[in-house]
Amino acid sequence: MRVLGIETSCDETGIAIYDTEQGLLANTLYSQVKLHADYGGVVPELASRDHVRKTLPLIEQTLADAGLTAADIDGVAYTAGPGLIGALLVGATIGRSLAFGWQVPAIGVHHMEGHLLAPMLEERRPEFPFVALLVSGGHTQLVRVDGIGQYQLLGESVDDAAGEAFDKTAKLLGLDYPGGPRLAKLATSGRADRFQFPRPMTDKPGLNFSFSGLKTAAAQAIAKHGDDPQTHADIARAFEDAVVDTLIIKCQRALEHTGLNRLVMAGGVSANVRLRAALEQTLADLKGEVFYPRPEFCTDNGAMIALAGAQRLVSGYQEDLSVQVRPRWPLVELPAI
Ligand code: KG4
Ligand code: ZN
């Protein structure tokens, strides 16, 4: 089955074609970063309008890249949530309408299920069951995964998501939006021994996270010491170390708690080089395995939506014709297939 995937939940227009036999056939991405840069963050109305401009031309380009026409598409998958309501509605309306015109089924995909299944785009794929660490701009969650749609939430952030904490701290350090990758780059020239930030919620049992205090720790360090570039780099390093350590401690705990030794990491923050290295080391020590997508499939993309939709569509999962999106949508509400 060949599925067209459409991702428009936030500030990237991602289009891809995934074939359940042959794998990924084409993938295109248009990032709105420049559009929002002057505002220091995503402006929802501008995001929706830009998706309106970009989605159809990108679909045409993606079909052409794959050497296919509309007649070759057997199903359409679009992100139905969670995300910005206007942005979601653009992809949902276009996806449903195309599917109706092409007389193929369409499916609304959960954005975080897309992230969670993104490692399946790689040659080395995780087998079920596994523990998933989902770390994006909007979510930080540990999930036990026994199959597609068989999700048990083990823990999540009680305040800022990890990516959000990266972005807010980057802003404090005077870095442009989107700050996460920029902060990570700055941290490479930072010294590890100058500042010591807390590892929130690691001193008591449980698998929840709290990252908003780290931003405050960074703000205080900046207020006290932070005028020169080296100090900024040192603060970036201390912040990154604290997030990475905290995530690793909780991952270890989740593996212990579930008795599993396979870990999948996905979402924008999983592109972080130091986090990837630390997790690999941890899982090697535990004689376990870690899986994550290539960096371009860690952040938002259409390929993960095409893949997740294809898995559900081949199982015979069907939806009615109405265009529905869910800006808030708990992952655990998804039906199992
Ligand atoms: O998954 P994603 O593309 O969008 C959401 O679903 O939220 O994640 C975006 C988040 C942003 O907060 C961004 O700063 C963060 O992922 N991010 C990173 C890195 N690359 C992206 N954070 C730390 N290090 C990185 N290399
Ligand atoms: Zn995402």
XYZ file of C-alpha atoms and ligand atoms in Angstrom:
364
model
C 0.000 0.000 0.000
C 1.323 3.427 -0.982
C 0.408 6.239 1.375
C 0.786 9.990 0.995
C 1.673 11.604 4.335
C 0.969 15.238 5.218
C 2.437 16.926 8.316
C 1.262 20.474 9.131
C 0.920 20.505 12.926
C 3.317 23.362 13.627
C 5.935 25.221 11.579
C 7.050 22.640 9.011
C 5.167 21.467 5.948
C 6.254 17.847 5.507
C 5.089 15.615 2.658
C 6.150 12.030 1.957
C 5.140 8.843 0.198
C 5.597 5.567 2.082
C 5.115 2.148 0.519
C 4.473 -0.730 2.930
C 6.491 -3.050 0.649
C 9.257 -0.749 -0.598
C 9.612 1.746 2.256
C 10.006 5.478 1.827
C 9.698 6.599 -1.819
C 9.941 10.384 -1.462
C 10.154 12.974 1.277
C 10.048 16.773 1.123
C 10.098 19.362 3.868
C 9.529 23.081 3.904
C 10.516 24.828 7.122
C 8.858 28.103 8.165
C 11.780 29.066 10.418
C 12.532 32.301 8.512
C 8.878 33.339 8.612
C 8.712 33.188 12.422
C 12.292 34.223 13.262
C 11.486 37.936 13.721
C 8.855 37.049 16.332
C 11.078 34.743 18.394
C 8.581 31.867 18.121
C 5.801 30.370 16.000
C 2.926 32.749 15.134
C -0.039 30.378 14.645
C -1.932 32.457 12.057
C 1.191 32.927 9.920
C 1.885 29.197 10.189
C -1.613 28.274 8.919
C -1.397 30.690 6.000
C 1.977 29.395 4.959
C 0.775 25.767 5.070
C -2.055 26.851 2.723
C 0.554 28.178 0.284
C 2.992 25.288 0.493
C 1.072 22.037 0.953
C -0.323 21.448 -2.564
C 2.841 22.452 -4.458
C 4.882 20.213 -2.143
C 2.526 17.287 -2.763
C 2.990 17.760 -6.523
C 6.751 17.922 -6.069
C 6.814 14.815 -3.871
C 4.770 12.803 -6.389
C 7.148 13.942 -9.150
C 10.222 13.055 -7.041
C 8.847 9.522 -6.630
C 7.973 9.294 -10.333
C 4.329 8.728 -9.406
C 0.951 10.262 -10.149
C -2.158 10.584 -7.990
C -3.455 7.304 -9.446
C -0.597 5.441 -7.714
C -1.652 6.546 -4.210
C -3.708 4.048 -2.168
C -4.326 6.135 0.936
C -3.742 9.528 2.564
C -2.466 10.142 6.109
C -2.443 13.588 7.669
C -1.574 14.843 11.164
C -4.856 15.346 13.050
C -3.263 16.433 16.363
C -1.881 17.408 18.749
C -0.749 20.781 17.388
C -1.905 24.238 16.325
C -5.563 24.040 15.339
C -5.348 26.220 12.224
C -2.220 24.494 10.965
C -3.762 21.054 11.572
C -6.946 22.052 9.732
C -4.980 22.910 6.587
C -3.392 19.462 6.313
C -6.589 17.683 7.381
C -8.779 19.503 4.865
C -6.355 19.004 1.990
C -5.727 15.361 2.937
C -9.421 14.463 3.268
C -10.342 16.301 0.051
C -7.618 14.639 -2.018
C -8.547 11.220 -0.664
C -12.219 11.859 -1.457
C -11.351 12.946 -5.015
C -8.966 10.026 -5.523
C -11.460 7.584 -3.950
C -8.961 6.215 -1.463
C -9.178 6.029 2.352
C -7.782 8.807 4.552
C -6.661 8.703 8.161
C -5.904 11.317 10.816
C -2.584 10.459 12.469
C -1.493 11.283 16.016
C 1.670 13.405 15.691
C 3.384 11.683 18.646
C 2.587 8.232 17.276
C 4.329 9.462 14.128
C 7.420 10.415 16.158
C 7.242 7.147 18.105
C 7.205 5.023 14.939
C 9.808 7.141 13.071
C 12.671 4.722 13.974
C 10.823 2.185 11.764
C 11.892 4.312 8.773
C 15.437 3.045 9.365
C 16.878 -0.310 8.345
C 17.520 -1.373 11.921
C 14.018 -1.380 13.384
C 13.009 -1.951 16.986
C 10.786 -4.904 17.813
C 7.924 -4.610 20.299
C 7.831 -4.289 23.262
C 10.043 -1.329 24.063
C 10.209 1.799 26.178
C 9.903 5.031 24.185
C 11.303 8.369 25.263
C 9.403 11.063 23.359
C 11.157 14.401 23.568
C 9.801 17.201 21.393
C 8.947 20.882 21.647
C 5.549 20.120 23.159
C 5.970 16.742 24.881
C 8.314 14.828 27.160
C 6.965 11.356 27.817
C 8.101 7.872 28.715
C 5.805 5.275 27.196
C 5.711 1.492 27.340
C 4.944 0.307 23.803
C 3.628 -3.238 23.277
C 2.407 -2.699 19.719
C 0.903 0.007 17.537
C -1.739 1.714 19.667
C -0.735 -0.274 22.755
C 0.676 2.533 24.815
C 1.043 2.879 28.554
C 2.148 6.279 29.793
C 4.893 5.767 32.387
C 5.748 9.391 33.023
C 5.657 12.873 31.524
C 6.668 16.450 32.167
C 4.596 18.264 34.757
C 5.580 21.639 33.242
C 7.832 22.538 30.272
C 8.707 19.917 27.673
C 12.431 19.258 27.166
C 12.454 21.035 23.782
C 10.534 23.955 25.226
C 13.124 24.243 28.019
C 15.905 24.223 25.401
C 14.127 26.935 23.395
C 13.352 29.166 26.394
C 16.889 28.884 27.792
C 18.328 29.588 24.345
C 16.238 32.761 24.220
C 17.673 33.828 27.593
C 21.123 33.319 26.093
C 20.214 35.630 23.215
C 20.003 32.843 20.622
C 17.516 33.043 17.758
C 14.471 30.819 17.373
C 14.510 27.826 17.134
C 16.980 27.814 19.977
C 17.391 24.097 20.834
C 19.957 23.190 18.160
C 21.699 26.568 18.574
C 22.066 26.071 22.324
C 23.473 22.582 21.692
C 26.034 24.071 19.304
C 27.038 26.756 21.812
C 27.393 24.096 24.535
C 30.160 22.376 22.562
C 32.508 25.262 23.509
C 31.247 25.368 27.115
C 33.142 24.016 30.116
C 31.490 21.244 32.101
C 32.879 22.141 35.519
C 31.882 25.793 35.900
C 28.150 25.626 36.661
C 26.181 22.810 38.233
C 22.425 22.863 37.575
C 19.907 20.595 39.350
C 18.660 17.241 37.966
C 14.964 17.897 38.680
C 12.800 15.190 40.273
C 15.562 12.571 40.254
C 15.939 12.462 44.048
C 12.498 10.941 44.581
C 10.935 7.910 42.911
C 8.735 8.227 39.843
C 9.037 8.801 36.120
C 7.710 12.334 35.738
C 9.872 15.255 34.635
C 10.028 18.947 35.454
C 12.177 21.217 33.316
C 10.926 24.718 34.107
C 13.322 25.098 37.061
C 16.340 24.657 34.772
C 15.358 27.729 32.817
C 15.268 29.628 36.125
C 18.699 28.238 37.094
C 20.020 29.446 33.744
C 18.364 32.872 34.182
C 19.987 33.285 37.596
C 23.415 32.275 36.285
C 23.057 34.738 33.411
C 22.009 37.537 35.779
C 24.998 36.864 38.030
C 27.789 35.965 35.608
C 26.594 36.134 32.068
C 28.024 38.966 30.029
C 30.790 37.323 28.044
C 30.515 34.653 25.343
C 32.468 32.029 27.340
C 30.047 32.346 30.277
C 27.109 31.908 27.917
C 28.727 28.778 26.478
C 29.401 27.454 30.008
C 25.747 28.023 30.960
C 24.578 26.294 27.774
C 26.820 23.339 28.665
C 25.509 23.155 32.251
C 21.933 23.301 30.981
C 22.449 20.597 28.367
C 24.266 18.367 30.874
C 21.372 18.713 33.330
C 18.715 17.834 30.716
C 20.710 14.907 29.331
C 21.492 13.483 32.801
C 17.886 13.833 33.914
C 16.546 12.100 30.797
C 19.087 9.283 31.171
C 18.261 8.702 34.851
C 14.548 8.472 34.050
C 15.137 6.169 31.064
C 17.155 3.806 33.252
C 14.371 3.870 35.792
C 11.723 3.148 33.148
C 13.720 0.177 31.852
C 14.127 -1.170 35.385
C 10.428 -0.631 36.117
C 9.265 -2.456 32.962
C 11.992 -5.099 32.895
C 12.673 -4.225 29.238
C 16.056 -3.552 27.643
C 15.013 -1.906 24.370
C 14.706 1.852 24.238
C 13.411 4.026 21.409
C 13.996 7.754 21.417
C 12.165 10.144 19.100
C 11.033 13.759 18.712
C 13.052 16.892 17.957
C 15.320 16.745 21.031
C 16.411 13.211 20.057
C 18.504 14.920 17.355
C 20.730 16.144 20.208
C 24.175 14.626 19.734
C 25.152 14.496 23.417
C 21.827 12.905 24.373
C 22.267 10.250 21.680
C 25.818 9.478 22.822
C 24.802 9.292 26.486
C 21.874 6.969 25.756
C 24.035 4.679 23.631
C 26.531 4.415 26.478
C 23.777 3.736 29.005
C 22.141 1.010 26.940
C 25.545 -0.543 26.171
C 26.229 -0.692 29.925
C 22.826 -2.326 30.452
C 23.470 -4.739 27.538
C 20.357 -3.356 25.888
C 19.615 -1.703 22.566
C 18.731 1.855 21.630
C 16.970 2.990 18.457
C 16.380 6.444 17.050
C 15.698 7.956 13.650
C 18.282 9.792 11.539
C 18.353 13.491 12.584
C 16.034 14.704 9.792
C 13.348 12.270 11.006
C 13.759 13.279 14.664
C 12.264 16.702 14.004
C 8.876 17.098 12.311
C 8.517 15.457 8.899
C 5.947 13.892 6.582
C 7.670 10.489 6.408
C 6.730 9.507 9.962
C 3.093 10.491 9.325
C 2.967 8.482 6.072
C 4.463 5.469 7.877
C 2.194 5.672 10.937
C -0.896 6.166 8.729
C 0.127 3.286 6.467
C 0.443 0.900 9.445
C -3.104 1.702 10.513
C -4.604 1.734 7.005
C -3.155 -1.700 6.072
C -4.705 -3.112 9.226
C -8.101 -2.096 7.830
C -8.622 0.822 10.203
C -11.253 3.202 8.758
C -12.581 6.672 9.475
C -15.621 8.552 8.247
C -15.397 11.498 5.854
C -15.589 14.350 8.367
C -12.579 16.628 8.814
C -11.656 16.442 12.490
C -8.566 17.665 14.301
C -7.605 17.467 17.975
C -5.219 20.195 19.199
C -4.995 18.221 22.471
C -5.038 14.472 22.139
C -3.630 12.027 24.726
C -1.566 9.314 23.006
C -3.083 6.586 25.201
C -6.538 7.218 23.686
C -5.438 5.677 20.375
C -7.004 2.310 19.557
C -4.713 -0.723 19.225
C -4.367 -2.402 15.842
O 9.529 17.183 17.225
P 9.776 18.610 16.902
O 10.382 18.941 15.568
O 8.447 19.431 16.986
C 7.476 19.185 17.957
O 6.680 18.225 17.761
O 7.520 19.911 18.978
O 10.668 19.176 18.091
C 11.139 20.475 18.073
C 11.952 20.709 19.327
C 12.323 22.164 19.522
O 12.069 22.525 20.868
C 13.816 22.184 19.202
O 14.509 23.208 19.872
C 14.251 20.826 19.683
O 13.193 19.980 19.269
N 15.523 20.400 19.068
C 16.659 20.214 19.773
C 17.656 19.836 18.832
N 17.079 19.808 17.597
C 15.766 20.139 17.773
N 16.931 20.333 21.083
C 18.192 20.073 21.497
N 19.196 19.717 20.666
C 18.983 19.593 19.340
N 19.984 19.236 18.525
Zn 6.955 16.930 16.479
